[in-house]
mmCIF file of C-alpha atoms in Angstrom:
data_model
loop_
_atom_site.group_PDB
_atom_site.id
_atom_site.type_symbol
_atom_site.label_atom_id
_atom_site.label_comp_id
_atom_site.label_asym_id
_atom_site.label_seq_id
_atom_site.Cartn_x
_atom_site.Cartn_y
_atom_site.Cartn_z
ATOM 1 C CA UNK A 15 -8.031 27.146 13.977
ATOM 2 C CA UNK A 16 -8.447 23.999 11.907
ATOM 3 C CA UNK A 17 -8.903 23.577 8.189
ATOM 4 C CA UNK A 18 -11.406 21.154 6.665
ATOM 5 C CA UNK A 19 -8.458 18.968 5.706
ATOM 6 C CA UNK A 20 -7.250 18.727 9.306
ATOM 7 C CA UNK A 21 -10.704 17.878 10.639
ATOM 8 C CA UNK A 22 -11.379 15.339 7.882
ATOM 9 C CA UNK A 23 -8.009 13.663 8.298
ATOM 10 C CA UNK A 24 -8.510 13.358 12.020
ATOM 11 C CA UNK A 25 -11.877 11.692 11.389
ATOM 12 C CA UNK A 26 -10.207 9.356 8.937
ATOM 13 C CA UNK A 27 -7.469 8.320 11.324
ATOM 14 C CA UNK A 28 -9.597 7.960 14.420
ATOM 15 C CA UNK A 29 -12.779 6.703 12.815
ATOM 16 C CA UNK A 30 -11.253 3.970 10.724
ATOM 17 C CA UNK A 31 -11.476 5.112 7.117
ATOM 18 C CA UNK A 32 -7.719 5.184 6.797
ATOM 19 C CA UNK A 33 -7.638 1.847 8.502
ATOM 20 C CA UNK A 34 -7.093 0.537 5.026
ATOM 21 C CA UNK A 35 -3.484 1.107 6.091
ATOM 22 C CA UNK A 36 -2.396 -1.905 8.059
ATOM 23 C CA UNK A 37 -1.000 -0.125 11.126
ATOM 24 C CA UNK A 38 -4.562 0.919 11.947
ATOM 25 C CA UNK A 39 -5.987 -2.515 11.163
ATOM 26 C CA UNK A 40 -4.646 -3.873 14.454
ATOM 27 C CA UNK A 41 -7.629 -2.622 16.519
ATOM 28 C CA UNK A 42 -10.260 -2.585 13.762
ATOM 29 C CA UNK A 43 -9.971 -6.170 12.493
ATOM 30 C CA UNK A 44 -10.265 -7.769 15.979
ATOM 31 C CA UNK A 45 -13.235 -5.476 16.656
ATOM 32 C CA UNK A 46 -14.991 -6.894 13.597
ATOM 33 C CA UNK A 47 -14.231 -10.443 14.743
ATOM 34 C CA UNK A 48 -15.568 -9.652 18.230
ATOM 35 C CA UNK A 49 -18.714 -8.095 16.752
ATOM 36 C CA UNK A 50 -19.339 -11.169 14.599
ATOM 37 C CA UNK A 51 -19.075 -13.490 17.617
ATOM 38 C CA UNK A 52 -20.965 -11.188 19.964
ATOM 39 C CA UNK A 53 -23.977 -10.955 17.666
ATOM 40 C CA UNK A 54 -24.311 -14.737 17.745
ATOM 41 C CA UNK A 55 -25.315 -14.526 21.414
ATOM 42 C CA UNK A 56 -27.820 -11.699 21.053
ATOM 43 C CA UNK A 57 -31.227 -11.344 19.431
ATOM 44 C CA UNK A 58 -29.361 -10.168 16.331
ATOM 45 C CA UNK A 59 -27.758 -13.588 15.860
ATOM 46 C CA UNK A 60 -29.290 -13.890 12.402
ATOM 47 C CA UNK A 61 -26.964 -11.152 11.113
ATOM 48 C CA UNK A 62 -23.895 -13.256 11.871
ATOM 49 C CA UNK A 63 -25.533 -16.406 10.503
ATOM 50 C CA UNK A 64 -26.478 -14.730 7.246
ATOM 51 C CA UNK A 65 -23.034 -13.192 6.988
ATOM 52 C CA UNK A 66 -21.440 -16.624 7.579
ATOM 53 C CA UNK A 67 -23.447 -17.971 4.633
ATOM 54 C CA UNK A 68 -22.321 -15.022 2.519
ATOM 55 C CA UNK A 69 -18.724 -15.497 3.660
ATOM 56 C CA UNK A 70 -18.801 -19.166 2.610
ATOM 57 C CA UNK A 71 -20.176 -18.209 -0.806
ATOM 58 C CA UNK A 72 -17.753 -15.284 -1.213
ATOM 59 C CA UNK A 73 -14.694 -16.913 0.344
ATOM 60 C CA UNK A 74 -12.486 -16.881 -2.782
ATOM 61 C CA UNK A 75 -13.386 -13.371 -3.903
ATOM 62 C CA UNK A 76 -10.340 -11.620 -2.353
ATOM 63 C CA UNK A 77 -8.049 -13.737 -4.533
ATOM 64 C CA UNK A 78 -10.232 -13.029 -7.579
ATOM 65 C CA UNK A 79 -10.046 -9.265 -7.743
ATOM 66 C CA UNK A 80 -12.278 -8.385 -4.792
ATOM 67 C CA UNK A 81 -15.249 -5.998 -4.896
ATOM 68 C CA UNK A 82 -13.734 -2.638 -5.833
ATOM 69 C CA UNK A 83 -16.388 0.077 -5.694
ATOM 70 C CA UNK A 84 -15.709 3.193 -7.808
ATOM 71 C CA UNK A 85 -18.242 5.113 -5.691
ATOM 72 C CA UNK A 86 -16.176 4.539 -2.538
ATOM 73 C CA UNK A 87 -12.957 5.497 -4.326
ATOM 74 C CA UNK A 88 -14.515 8.811 -5.383
ATOM 75 C CA UNK A 89 -15.760 9.964 -1.963
ATOM 76 C CA UNK A 90 -15.153 13.625 -1.109
ATOM 77 C CA UNK A 91 -13.311 12.684 2.104
ATOM 78 C CA UNK A 92 -10.322 11.514 0.053
ATOM 79 C CA UNK A 93 -9.971 15.027 -1.380
ATOM 80 C CA UNK A 94 -9.491 16.355 2.149
ATOM 81 C CA UNK A 95 -6.859 13.696 2.751
ATOM 82 C CA UNK A 96 -5.084 14.627 -0.496
ATOM 83 C CA UNK A 97 -5.077 18.345 0.291
ATOM 84 C CA UNK A 98 -3.894 17.858 3.871
ATOM 85 C CA UNK A 99 -0.379 16.726 2.905
ATOM 86 C CA UNK A 100 -0.837 17.458 -0.115
ATOM 87 C CA UNK A 101 -0.486 14.356 -2.321
ATOM 88 C CA UNK A 102 0.173 14.556 -6.050
ATOM 89 C CA UNK A 103 0.401 11.833 -8.712
ATOM 90 C CA UNK A 104 2.620 12.438 -11.737
ATOM 91 C CA UNK A 105 3.203 10.284 -14.803
ATOM 92 C CA UNK A 106 6.191 10.117 -17.123
ATOM 93 C CA UNK A 107 4.590 7.973 -19.835
ATOM 94 C CA UNK A 108 1.233 6.565 -20.864
ATOM 95 C CA UNK A 109 0.192 3.024 -19.936
ATOM 96 C CA UNK A 110 -1.431 1.109 -22.779
ATOM 97 C CA UNK A 111 -4.720 -0.358 -21.445
ATOM 98 C CA UNK A 112 -4.249 -3.386 -23.711
ATOM 99 C CA UNK A 113 -1.549 -4.664 -21.337
ATOM 100 C CA UNK A 114 -1.436 -5.677 -17.670
ATOM 101 C CA UNK A 115 1.131 -4.136 -15.333
ATOM 102 C CA UNK A 116 3.063 -4.745 -12.132
ATOM 103 C CA UNK A 117 3.757 -1.435 -10.398
ATOM 104 C CA UNK A 118 6.578 -1.534 -7.878
ATOM 105 C CA UNK A 119 5.952 1.117 -5.222
ATOM 106 C CA UNK A 120 8.971 2.608 -3.394
ATOM 107 C CA UNK A 121 9.571 3.388 -0.589
ATOM 108 C CA UNK A 122 7.068 1.683 1.701
ATOM 109 C CA UNK A 123 7.155 4.444 4.307
ATOM 110 C CA UNK A 124 5.518 3.978 7.686
ATOM 111 C CA UNK A 125 1.943 3.839 6.395
ATOM 112 C CA UNK A 126 2.181 3.696 2.556
ATOM 113 C CA UNK A 127 0.059 6.854 2.466
ATOM 114 C CA UNK A 128 0.960 7.636 -1.144
ATOM 115 C CA UNK A 129 0.105 4.153 -2.382
ATOM 116 C CA UNK A 130 -3.298 4.217 -0.718
ATOM 117 C CA UNK A 131 -4.260 7.717 -1.865
ATOM 118 C CA UNK A 132 -3.049 7.277 -5.438
ATOM 119 C CA UNK A 133 -4.087 3.707 -6.191
ATOM 120 C CA UNK A 134 -7.029 2.972 -3.853
ATOM 121 C CA UNK A 135 -8.864 6.255 -4.400
ATOM 122 C CA UNK A 136 -9.277 8.519 -7.397
ATOM 123 C CA UNK A 137 -8.537 11.723 -5.521
ATOM 124 C CA UNK A 138 -5.225 12.309 -7.353
ATOM 125 C CA UNK A 139 -6.688 11.516 -10.753
ATOM 126 C CA UNK A 140 -5.365 8.022 -11.471
ATOM 127 C CA UNK A 141 -8.230 7.138 -13.813
ATOM 128 C CA UNK A 142 -7.761 10.399 -15.723
ATOM 129 C CA UNK A 143 -3.989 10.007 -16.028
ATOM 130 C CA UNK A 144 -4.222 6.334 -16.988
ATOM 131 C CA UNK A 145 -7.580 5.758 -18.694
ATOM 132 C CA UNK A 146 -8.592 2.134 -19.041
ATOM 133 C CA UNK A 147 -6.341 0.982 -16.179
ATOM 134 C CA UNK A 148 -7.729 -0.384 -12.893
ATOM 135 C CA UNK A 149 -5.288 -0.476 -9.973
ATOM 136 C CA UNK A 150 -5.221 -3.024 -7.143
ATOM 137 C CA UNK A 151 -3.019 -2.620 -4.067
ATOM 138 C CA UNK A 152 -1.649 -5.765 -2.417
ATOM 139 C CA UNK A 153 -1.729 -6.183 1.366
ATOM 140 C CA UNK A 154 -1.206 -8.971 3.893
ATOM 141 C CA UNK A 155 -3.639 -11.911 3.468
ATOM 142 C CA UNK A 156 -4.373 -12.160 7.209
ATOM 143 C CA UNK A 157 -6.611 -9.062 7.067
ATOM 144 C CA UNK A 158 -8.965 -10.860 4.665
ATOM 145 C CA UNK A 159 -9.797 -13.470 7.299
ATOM 146 C CA UNK A 160 -11.737 -11.053 9.495
ATOM 147 C CA UNK A 161 -15.528 -11.029 8.987
ATOM 148 C CA UNK A 162 -17.075 -7.727 7.828
ATOM 149 C CA UNK A 163 -13.604 -6.210 7.653
ATOM 150 C CA UNK A 164 -12.647 -8.214 4.559
ATOM 151 C CA UNK A 165 -15.514 -6.634 2.624
ATOM 152 C CA UNK A 166 -14.550 -3.191 3.865
ATOM 153 C CA UNK A 167 -11.016 -3.374 2.482
ATOM 154 C CA UNK A 168 -11.976 -5.123 -0.758
ATOM 155 C CA UNK A 169 -14.219 -2.185 -1.647
ATOM 156 C CA UNK A 170 -11.121 0.001 -2.077
ATOM 157 C CA UNK A 171 -9.394 -2.442 -4.435
ATOM 158 C CA UNK A 172 -7.160 -4.129 -1.874
ATOM 159 C CA UNK A 173 -6.323 -7.774 -2.522
ATOM 160 C CA UNK A 174 -4.156 -10.335 -0.661
ATOM 161 C CA UNK A 175 -0.415 -10.118 -1.275
ATOM 162 C CA UNK A 176 -0.028 -13.679 -2.492
ATOM 163 C CA UNK A 177 0.836 -15.072 -5.896
ATOM 164 C CA UNK A 178 -2.624 -16.502 -6.520
ATOM 165 C CA UNK A 179 -4.358 -13.139 -6.136
ATOM 166 C CA UNK A 180 -1.895 -11.214 -8.303
ATOM 167 C CA UNK A 181 -1.805 -13.944 -10.944
ATOM 168 C CA UNK A 182 -5.586 -13.924 -11.271
ATOM 169 C CA UNK A 183 -5.568 -10.257 -12.303
ATOM 170 C CA UNK A 184 -2.446 -10.439 -14.458
ATOM 171 C CA UNK A 185 -3.791 -13.425 -16.397
ATOM 172 C CA UNK A 186 -6.972 -11.602 -17.411
ATOM 173 C CA UNK A 187 -7.288 -11.258 -21.150
ATOM 174 C CA UNK A 188 -7.660 -7.789 -22.630
ATOM 175 C CA UNK A 189 -5.341 -6.038 -20.181
ATOM 176 C CA UNK A 190 -6.134 -2.943 -18.164
ATOM 177 C CA UNK A 191 -5.128 -4.337 -14.749
ATOM 178 C CA UNK A 192 -2.347 -2.859 -12.623
ATOM 179 C CA UNK A 193 -1.154 -4.735 -9.543
ATOM 180 C CA UNK A 194 0.604 -2.386 -7.112
ATOM 181 C CA UNK A 195 3.198 -3.948 -4.816
ATOM 182 C CA UNK A 196 5.029 -2.135 -2.015
ATOM 183 C CA UNK A 197 8.144 -4.152 -2.786
ATOM 184 C CA UNK A 198 10.094 -3.403 0.400
ATOM 185 C CA UNK A 199 7.197 -4.539 2.548
ATOM 186 C CA UNK A 200 7.101 -4.596 6.323
ATOM 187 C CA UNK A 201 10.870 -4.721 6.710
ATOM 188 C CA UNK A 202 11.341 -1.508 4.744
ATOM 189 C CA UNK A 203 8.883 0.324 7.012
ATOM 190 C CA UNK A 204 11.394 0.004 9.847
ATOM 191 C CA UNK A 205 13.880 2.070 7.817
ATOM 192 C CA UNK A 206 11.398 4.845 7.028
ATOM 193 C CA UNK A 207 13.122 7.860 8.568
ATOM 194 C CA UNK A 208 12.824 11.458 7.319
ATOM 195 C CA UNK A 209 15.634 12.485 4.979
ATOM 196 C CA UNK A 210 16.497 8.921 3.953
ATOM 197 C CA UNK A 211 15.302 6.502 1.288
ATOM 198 C CA UNK A 212 16.580 3.022 2.042
ATOM 199 C CA UNK A 213 14.865 0.813 -0.528
ATOM 200 C CA UNK A 214 14.966 -2.948 0.045
ATOM 201 C CA UNK A 215 15.188 -4.276 -3.497
ATOM 202 C CA UNK A 216 18.498 -6.024 -4.184
ATOM 203 C CA UNK A 217 17.192 -9.465 -3.212
ATOM 204 C CA UNK A 218 13.540 -8.875 -4.097
ATOM 205 C CA UNK A 219 12.908 -10.801 -7.303
ATOM 206 C CA UNK A 220 9.504 -12.397 -6.711
ATOM 207 C CA UNK A 221 7.603 -9.554 -8.365
ATOM 208 C CA UNK A 222 10.004 -9.695 -11.320
ATOM 209 C CA UNK A 223 9.293 -13.396 -11.785
ATOM 210 C CA UNK A 224 5.565 -12.748 -11.465
ATOM 211 C CA UNK A 225 5.699 -10.182 -14.251
ATOM 212 C CA UNK A 226 7.695 -12.502 -16.518
ATOM 213 C CA UNK A 227 5.355 -15.447 -15.995
ATOM 214 C CA UNK A 228 2.402 -13.368 -17.165
ATOM 215 C CA UNK A 229 4.086 -11.015 -19.612
ATOM 216 C CA UNK A 230 2.977 -8.048 -17.502
ATOM 217 C CA UNK A 231 4.995 -4.887 -18.035
ATOM 218 C CA UNK A 232 6.949 -3.557 -15.057
ATOM 219 C CA UNK A 233 6.528 0.033 -13.899
ATOM 220 C CA UNK A 234 8.747 1.570 -11.200
ATOM 221 C CA UNK A 235 6.994 4.066 -8.920
ATOM 222 C CA UNK A 236 8.821 6.396 -6.533
ATOM 223 C CA UNK A 237 6.956 8.361 -3.892
ATOM 224 C CA UNK A 238 8.938 11.418 -2.798
ATOM 225 C CA UNK A 239 8.007 12.531 0.703
ATOM 226 C CA UNK A 240 6.674 9.133 1.790
ATOM 227 C CA UNK A 241 9.234 8.953 4.602
ATOM 228 C CA UNK A 242 8.694 12.561 5.701
ATOM 229 C CA UNK A 243 5.190 12.377 7.192
ATOM 230 C CA UNK A 244 6.245 10.559 10.380
ATOM 231 C CA UNK A 245 9.211 10.528 12.703
ATOM 232 C CA UNK A 246 10.324 7.168 14.008
ATOM 233 C CA UNK A 247 12.323 6.381 17.132
ATOM 234 C CA UNK A 248 15.896 5.601 16.201
ATOM 235 C CA UNK A 249 16.249 1.880 15.513
ATOM 236 C CA UNK A 250 19.528 1.193 13.679
ATOM 237 C CA UNK A 251 20.419 -2.410 13.036
ATOM 238 C CA UNK A 252 22.150 -3.972 16.017
ATOM 239 C CA UNK A 253 20.118 -2.145 18.665
ATOM 240 C CA UNK A 254 17.785 -3.961 21.045
ATOM 241 C CA UNK A 255 14.769 -2.124 19.620
ATOM 242 C CA UNK A 256 15.524 -3.207 16.073
ATOM 243 C CA UNK A 257 16.164 -6.772 17.253
ATOM 244 C CA UNK A 258 12.705 -6.896 18.839
ATOM 245 C CA UNK A 259 11.060 -5.321 15.777
ATOM 246 C CA UNK A 260 12.760 -7.725 13.371
ATOM 247 C CA UNK A 261 11.733 -10.742 15.440
ATOM 248 C CA UNK A 262 8.133 -9.568 15.767
ATOM 249 C CA UNK A 263 8.049 -8.959 12.019
ATOM 250 C CA UNK A 264 9.325 -12.467 11.287
ATOM 251 C CA UNK A 265 6.659 -13.961 13.587
ATOM 252 C CA UNK A 266 3.634 -11.781 12.798
ATOM 253 C CA UNK A 267 4.352 -10.809 9.210
ATOM 254 C CA UNK A 268 3.783 -7.111 9.959
ATOM 255 C CA UNK A 269 6.249 -4.553 11.237
ATOM 256 C CA UNK A 270 5.689 -2.358 14.272
ATOM 257 C CA UNK A 271 7.637 0.884 13.810
ATOM 258 C CA UNK A 272 7.421 3.235 16.785
ATOM 259 C CA UNK A 273 6.289 6.318 14.900
ATOM 260 C CA UNK A 274 5.011 9.709 15.971
ATOM 261 C CA UNK A 275 4.357 13.135 14.509
ATOM 262 C CA UNK A 276 1.932 15.840 15.652
ATOM 263 C CA UNK A 277 -1.316 16.050 17.576
ATOM 264 C CA UNK A 278 -4.689 17.517 16.736
ATOM 265 C CA UNK A 279 -4.467 20.504 19.076
ATOM 266 C CA UNK A 280 -0.683 20.805 19.289
ATOM 267 C CA UNK A 281 2.317 20.221 17.041
ATOM 268 C CA UNK A 282 4.867 18.615 19.338
ATOM 269 C CA UNK A 283 3.709 14.987 19.615
ATOM 270 C CA UNK A 284 0.913 12.727 18.412
ATOM 271 C CA UNK A 285 -0.147 10.287 15.703
ATOM 272 C CA UNK A 286 -1.451 12.823 13.189
ATOM 273 C CA UNK A 287 0.984 12.854 10.242
ATOM 274 C CA UNK A 288 2.971 15.969 9.416
ATOM 275 C CA UNK A 289 1.686 18.127 6.565
ATOM 276 C CA UNK A 290 4.507 17.253 4.189
ATOM 277 C CA UNK A 291 3.986 17.016 0.417
ATOM 278 C CA UNK A 292 3.990 13.552 -1.141
ATOM 279 C CA UNK A 293 4.774 13.460 -4.856
ATOM 280 C CA UNK A 294 4.359 10.027 -6.422
ATOM 281 C CA UNK A 295 6.059 9.569 -9.793
ATOM 282 C CA UNK A 296 4.954 6.728 -12.068
ATOM 283 C CA UNK A 297 7.893 5.763 -14.262
ATOM 284 C CA UNK A 298 8.122 4.486 -17.807
ATOM 285 C CA UNK A 299 6.879 0.920 -18.379
ATOM 286 C CA UNK A 300 9.508 -1.759 -18.930
ATOM 287 C CA UNK A 301 8.385 -4.148 -21.638
ATOM 288 C CA UNK A 302 8.348 -7.754 -20.417
ATOM 289 C CA UNK A 303 8.047 -10.805 -22.650
ATOM 290 C CA UNK A 304 6.058 -13.727 -21.287
ATOM 291 C CA UNK A 305 8.305 -16.540 -20.045
ATOM 292 C CA UNK A 306 6.447 -19.117 -17.974
ATOM 293 C CA UNK A 307 9.625 -20.584 -16.471
ATOM 294 C CA UNK A 308 12.314 -17.887 -16.491
ATOM 295 C CA UNK A 309 15.882 -18.887 -15.725
ATOM 296 C CA UNK A 310 17.930 -17.299 -12.945
ATOM 297 C CA UNK A 311 19.952 -15.414 -15.542
ATOM 298 C CA UNK A 312 16.830 -13.997 -17.191
ATOM 299 C CA UNK A 313 15.504 -12.915 -13.813
ATOM 300 C CA UNK A 314 18.774 -11.205 -12.923
ATOM 301 C CA UNK A 315 18.880 -9.273 -16.205
ATOM 302 C CA UNK A 316 15.354 -7.915 -15.834
ATOM 303 C CA UNK A 317 15.852 -7.247 -12.122
ATOM 304 C CA UNK A 318 18.959 -5.178 -12.856
ATOM 305 C CA UNK A 319 17.092 -3.275 -15.582
ATOM 306 C CA UNK A 320 14.318 -2.499 -13.121
ATOM 307 C CA UNK A 321 16.779 -1.248 -10.480
ATOM 308 C CA UNK A 322 18.455 0.958 -13.100
ATOM 309 C CA UNK A 323 15.099 2.418 -14.148
ATOM 310 C CA UNK A 324 14.130 3.091 -10.547
ATOM 311 C CA UNK A 325 17.461 4.800 -9.914
ATOM 312 C CA UNK A 326 16.980 6.921 -13.043
ATOM 313 C CA UNK A 327 13.484 7.861 -11.924
ATOM 314 C CA UNK A 328 14.842 9.097 -8.597
ATOM 315 C CA UNK A 329 17.723 11.009 -10.170
ATOM 316 C CA UNK A 330 15.516 12.668 -12.793
ATOM 317 C CA UNK A 331 13.049 14.070 -10.288
ATOM 318 C CA UNK A 332 14.942 14.632 -7.021
ATOM 319 C CA UNK A 333 16.042 18.204 -7.896
ATOM 320 C CA UNK A 334 12.632 19.208 -9.204
ATOM 321 C CA UNK A 335 11.009 18.030 -5.980
ATOM 322 C CA UNK A 336 13.740 19.365 -3.646
ATOM 323 C CA UNK A 337 15.039 15.982 -2.514
ATOM 324 C CA UNK A 338 18.549 16.346 -3.948
ATOM 325 C CA UNK A 339 20.091 16.005 -0.449
ATOM 326 C CA UNK A 340 18.076 12.973 0.584
ATOM 327 C CA UNK A 341 20.088 9.854 1.334
ATOM 328 C CA UNK A 342 19.183 7.181 -1.226
ATOM 329 C CA UNK A 343 20.239 3.594 -1.545
ATOM 330 C CA UNK A 344 19.216 0.027 -2.266
ATOM 331 C CA UNK A 345 19.533 -2.200 0.790
ATOM 332 C CA UNK A 346 20.408 -5.880 0.647
#
């Protein structure tokens, strides 16, 4: 028998709703491009022409906060997704809505399920836990070049992962904006194996500099269980598989982990994620003073403080959430 959560999640993964997650964008984005071109040669050509006019007018919108729709973020289908794993969002301190924030999300996992559920929907209660704060999740800019599809992903509060887009939100007066960055990115996804948390952070200082340039407070976020929802074929560094994955990632900008989990009608193999709990902990904000041109020394000091806070966040909650035996480390 199947629960509502299982049926809903299967619809999400096969029908495209969870295609907000970039592993599922691979077939959906080209489909939108094909549809746009195909319509030009049918009696519905006016749809593509009108959209092209709209696209020209709306071209810069992704880098200016997008078109986040609260109605979409509050759809009932996200509750089924939340309950399937289940996913829970926990806070350790309030976030003052008079400030802007840079939230560093760790670890990336295979599909950043926790980041999407917690910061692109309201199913885990983000707006109730942090009133006055609007969250925006960064993702690869290439997805915003696909017609129709760009509007689809902007509706959930996704914006391009470039400096211009993040700076636009962080420079807004009055505060209340939270830019969420999966710091480890595509490379970290290749290390997302159950029972381990290899966080790529030691050399990642771009988001630190971004926060300093705008005086945006830094907030470490750790998502326990993010690496547990999928198995991944063994790909240690030095193997031919990892060599191919690393080279494809350097060329395409996205990683291609060979992941698997369970099926819809059986539990031995498939692309349905395991029903493993994901507990996302939002840490205490680190106060950041605005420095438009920070020195290397200033960057290093704040970067080290951030790594210490992230480590403390993990240590404080690993026993409570039964991850005391998980392998944890910051990768260079």
